[in-house]
Amino acid sequence: EDQVTQSPEALRLQEGESSSLNCSYTVSGLRGLFWYRQDPGKGPEFLFTLYSAGEEKEKERLKATLTKKESFLHITAPKPEDSATYLCAVQATTKAAGNKLTFGGGTRVLVKP
Amino acid sequence: NAGVTQTPKFRILKIGQSMTLQCTQDMNHNYMYWYRQDPGMGLKLIYYSVGAGITDKGEVPNGYNVSRSTTEDFPLRLELAAPSQTSVYFCASSPHSGGAENEQFFGPGTRLTVL
């Protein structure tokens, strides 16, 4: 069974204090690993897709990396507007039909000014 | 494009009542999904559809039903509501692509409370 575990559950940062979020996964065959951002009371918003170990993607202060067992979301010099819950999800090759995703529990990030 | 829209935004049901959560997308996506998100938890797939007339169960389908008569609409039906169905429900859609970019686009959610 596909599993996704995110850590930590919650993260409090000072503005400018860089940190990393972890997403560990077990999947029969990885088709893609997805990162989403979710603001309170809203639906998840797509950030990145990673497909193979060693791949990296960046968007503003966010950088996502991928290994064979985990992914990291690095937040560099965060600002208060980066406060959100960050969700990780995997898509397995065996479940490619319908592009189904298995989500982790998320990491709630709070950036204080 | 409005993207994925959901109605209602909030609803309170009594135990045993029924209701339909509406979901519409205007992106001409073949794939549509229903998830539930419990407090502090990730999203769990309830049902999904790969096209009009085709639906299949996800991880947690018990107590729910779906239909897909058009590409745009994917309603979720709750029969005999139970307190365990108190949750936030998200609808999503994604394009059918044989390639790599197949991200899901989410609606704003429906917050349901069953008392």
Coordinates of C-alpha atoms in Angstrom, one line a residue:
Chain A
E1 CA 0.0 0.0 0.0
D2 CA 1.3 3.5 -0.9
Q3 CA 2.2 5.6 2.1
V4 CA 3.2 9.2 2.6
T5 CA 4.5 10.6 5.9
Q6 CA 5.3 14.3 6.4
S7 CA 7.4 15.8 9.2
P8 CA 7.3 17.9 11.2
E9 CA 3.5 18.2 11.7
A10 CA 4.0 21.9 12.5
L11 CA 6.8 24.4 12.1
R12 CA 7.1 27.9 13.6
L13 CA 9.7 30.1 12.0
Q14 CA 10.9 33.6 12.4
E15 CA 10.9 35.7 9.2
G16 CA 14.2 35.0 7.4
E17 CA 14.8 31.7 9.2
S18 CA 15.3 29.1 6.5
S19 CA 14.1 25.5 7.1
S20 CA 13.1 22.2 5.4
L21 CA 10.0 20.1 5.4
N22 CA 10.3 16.3 4.9
C23 CA 8.1 14.0 2.9
S24 CA 8.9 10.3 3.2
Y25 CA 7.1 7.9 0.9
T26 CA 6.8 4.2 0.0
V27 CA 5.2 3.4 -3.3
S28 CA 5.4 0.4 -5.6
G29 CA 6.6 2.6 -8.5
L30 CA 6.8 6.4 -8.4
R31 CA 5.2 8.1 -11.3
G32 CA 5.3 11.6 -9.7
L33 CA 5.6 13.4 -6.4
F34 CA 3.5 16.5 -5.9
W35 CA 3.8 19.4 -3.6
Y36 CA 0.7 21.6 -2.8
R37 CA 0.2 24.6 -0.6
Q38 CA -3.1 25.0 1.3
D39 CA -4.2 28.2 2.9
P40 CA -6.8 28.1 5.7
G41 CA -10.3 27.6 4.4
K42 CA -9.1 27.0 0.8
G43 CA -8.4 24.2 -1.5
P44 CA -4.8 23.0 -2.2
E45 CA -2.9 24.9 -4.8
F46 CA -0.3 23.1 -6.9
L47 CA 3.4 24.0 -6.5
F48 CA 5.6 21.3 -8.0
T49 CA 5.8 17.9 -9.6
L50 CA 9.0 15.8 -9.3
Y51 CA 9.5 12.7 -11.3
S52 CA 13.0 11.2 -10.7
A53 CA 15.6 11.0 -8.0
G54 CA 18.0 14.0 -8.2
E55 CA 15.4 16.3 -9.7
E56 CA 15.0 19.8 -8.2
K57 CA 12.4 22.6 -8.8
E58 CA 12.3 26.1 -7.5
K59 CA 9.6 28.8 -7.2
E60 CA 10.5 32.0 -5.4
R61 CA 11.6 31.0 -1.9
L62 CA 10.6 27.4 -2.3
K63 CA 12.9 24.6 -3.6
A64 CA 11.8 21.0 -3.8
T65 CA 14.1 18.0 -4.1
L66 CA 13.6 14.3 -4.6
T67 CA 15.5 11.1 -3.6
K68 CA 14.3 7.5 -4.0
K69 CA 12.7 7.5 -0.5
E70 CA 11.9 11.1 0.3
S71 CA 11.4 14.7 -0.8
F72 CA 12.3 17.9 0.8
L73 CA 10.7 21.3 0.5
H74 CA 13.2 24.0 1.4
I75 CA 12.0 27.4 2.4
T76 CA 14.7 30.0 2.1
A77 CA 14.4 33.3 4.0
P78 CA 10.6 32.8 4.5
K79 CA 8.2 35.7 4.8
P80 CA 4.9 35.7 6.7
E81 CA 3.0 35.2 3.4
D82 CA 4.6 31.7 3.2
S83 CA 2.5 30.6 6.2
A84 CA 0.3 27.8 5.0
T85 CA 0.0 24.0 5.2
Y86 CA 2.2 22.2 2.7
L87 CA 1.0 18.9 1.4
C88 CA 3.0 16.2 -0.3
A89 CA 1.3 13.5 -2.5
V90 CA 2.6 10.6 -4.6
Q91 CA 1.2 9.1 -7.8
A92 CA 2.1 5.4 -8.3
T93 CA 2.7 3.8 -11.7
T94 CA 0.4 1.0 -10.6
K95 CA -2.4 3.5 -10.0
A96 CA -1.8 5.6 -13.1
A97 CA -5.3 5.1 -14.2
G98 CA -7.2 8.2 -13.2
N99 CA -4.0 9.9 -12.0
K100 CA -4.9 9.1 -8.4
L101 CA -2.8 10.7 -5.6
T102 CA -2.0 9.5 -2.1
F103 CA -1.5 12.5 0.3
G104 CA 0.5 12.9 3.4
G105 CA -0.9 14.6 6.5
G106 CA 0.8 18.0 5.8
T107 CA 3.1 20.3 7.6
R108 CA 1.6 23.5 9.0
V109 CA 4.1 26.4 8.7
L110 CA 3.8 29.6 10.6
V111 CA 6.2 32.4 9.8
K112 CA 6.3 35.2 12.3
P113 CA 7.5 38.7 11.4
Chain B
N1 CA -12.3 30.4 -16.4
A2 CA -13.8 29.8 -13.0
G3 CA -11.9 26.6 -12.5
V4 CA -13.5 24.2 -10.1
T5 CA -16.5 25.4 -8.2
Q6 CA -18.3 23.8 -5.3
T7 CA -21.6 24.4 -3.6
P8 CA -22.6 24.9 -0.9
K9 CA -19.7 26.3 1.1
F10 CA -21.1 25.3 4.4
R11 CA -23.8 22.9 5.5
I12 CA -25.1 21.5 8.8
L13 CA -27.1 18.2 8.5
K14 CA -28.9 16.1 11.1
I15 CA -28.1 12.5 11.5
G16 CA -30.0 10.5 8.8
Q17 CA -30.5 13.3 6.4
S18 CA -29.3 13.2 2.8
M19 CA -27.7 15.8 0.6
T20 CA -25.8 16.4 -2.6
L21 CA -22.5 18.3 -2.8
Q22 CA -22.2 19.9 -6.2
C23 CA -19.0 20.2 -8.2
T24 CA -18.5 21.8 -11.6
Q25 CA -15.3 22.5 -13.7
D26 CA -15.0 24.5 -16.8
M27 CA -11.6 23.4 -17.9
N28 CA -12.8 20.4 -20.0
H29 CA -10.9 18.0 -17.8
N30 CA -11.7 14.3 -18.2
Y31 CA -10.7 13.3 -14.7
M32 CA -12.5 14.4 -11.5
Y33 CA -12.2 13.5 -7.9
W34 CA -13.8 13.8 -4.5
Y35 CA -11.7 14.0 -1.3
R36 CA -12.4 14.5 2.3
Q37 CA -10.1 16.2 4.7
D38 CA -10.4 15.7 8.5
P39 CA -8.9 18.3 10.9
G40 CA -5.1 18.1 10.8
M41 CA -5.1 15.3 8.3
G42 CA -4.3 14.9 4.6
L43 CA -6.8 14.3 1.9
K44 CA -8.4 10.9 1.4
L45 CA -9.9 9.9 -1.9
I46 CA -13.6 9.1 -1.8
Y47 CA -14.5 8.5 -5.5
Y48 CA -13.1 9.5 -8.9
S49 CA -14.1 9.6 -12.5
V50 CA -12.1 9.3 -15.7
G51 CA -14.9 10.5 -17.9
A52 CA -18.6 11.0 -18.3
G53 CA -20.4 7.8 -17.3
I54 CA -17.3 6.2 -15.6
T55 CA -16.8 6.3 -11.9
D56 CA -14.8 4.2 -9.4
K57 CA -14.2 3.9 -5.7
G58 CA -11.3 5.5 -3.8
E59 CA -10.0 4.8 -0.3
V60 CA -13.1 5.7 1.7
P61 CA -16.3 5.3 -0.5
N62 CA -18.6 3.9 2.2
G63 CA -21.7 6.2 2.8
Y64 CA -21.2 8.1 -0.5
N65 CA -22.4 7.8 -4.1
V66 CA -21.4 9.7 -7.2
S67 CA -22.6 10.1 -10.8
R68 CA -21.0 11.7 -13.9
S69 CA -23.5 12.4 -16.6
T70 CA -21.5 15.3 -18.1
T71 CA -17.8 16.2 -18.4
E72 CA -18.4 19.3 -16.3
D73 CA -20.3 18.0 -13.3
F74 CA -19.5 15.5 -10.6
P75 CA -21.9 15.5 -7.7
L76 CA -21.3 13.6 -4.5
R77 CA -24.4 12.2 -2.7
L78 CA -24.5 11.5 1.0
E79 CA -27.2 9.1 2.1
L80 CA -28.2 8.8 5.8
A81 CA -25.6 11.3 7.1
A82 CA -23.6 10.2 10.1
P83 CA -21.3 12.2 12.5
S84 CA -18.3 10.4 11.0
Q85 CA -19.0 12.2 7.8
T86 CA -18.3 15.6 9.4
S87 CA -15.4 16.9 7.3
V88 CA -14.3 19.3 4.6
Y89 CA -15.0 18.0 1.1
F90 CA -12.9 19.0 -1.8
C91 CA -13.6 18.4 -5.5
A92 CA -10.7 18.3 -8.0
S93 CA -10.1 17.8 -11.7
S94 CA -7.2 17.0 -13.9
P95 CA -6.5 16.8 -17.6
H96 CA -6.1 13.4 -19.1
S97 CA -2.5 13.4 -20.3
G98 CA -0.3 10.5 -21.1
G99 CA 2.6 12.7 -20.2
A100 CA 3.9 13.8 -16.9
E101 CA 2.0 17.0 -16.1
N102 CA -1.2 15.9 -14.7
E103 CA -1.7 18.1 -11.6
Q104 CA -5.0 18.2 -9.9
F105 CA -6.9 21.5 -9.6
F106 CA -9.0 21.9 -6.5
G107 CA -12.2 23.6 -5.6
P108 CA -12.6 25.8 -2.5
G109 CA -14.3 23.0 -0.5
T110 CA -17.5 22.4 1.3
R111 CA -17.5 22.3 5.1
L112 CA -20.0 19.7 6.3
T113 CA -21.1 19.2 9.9
V114 CA -23.4 16.3 10.9
L115 CA -25.1 16.7 14.3

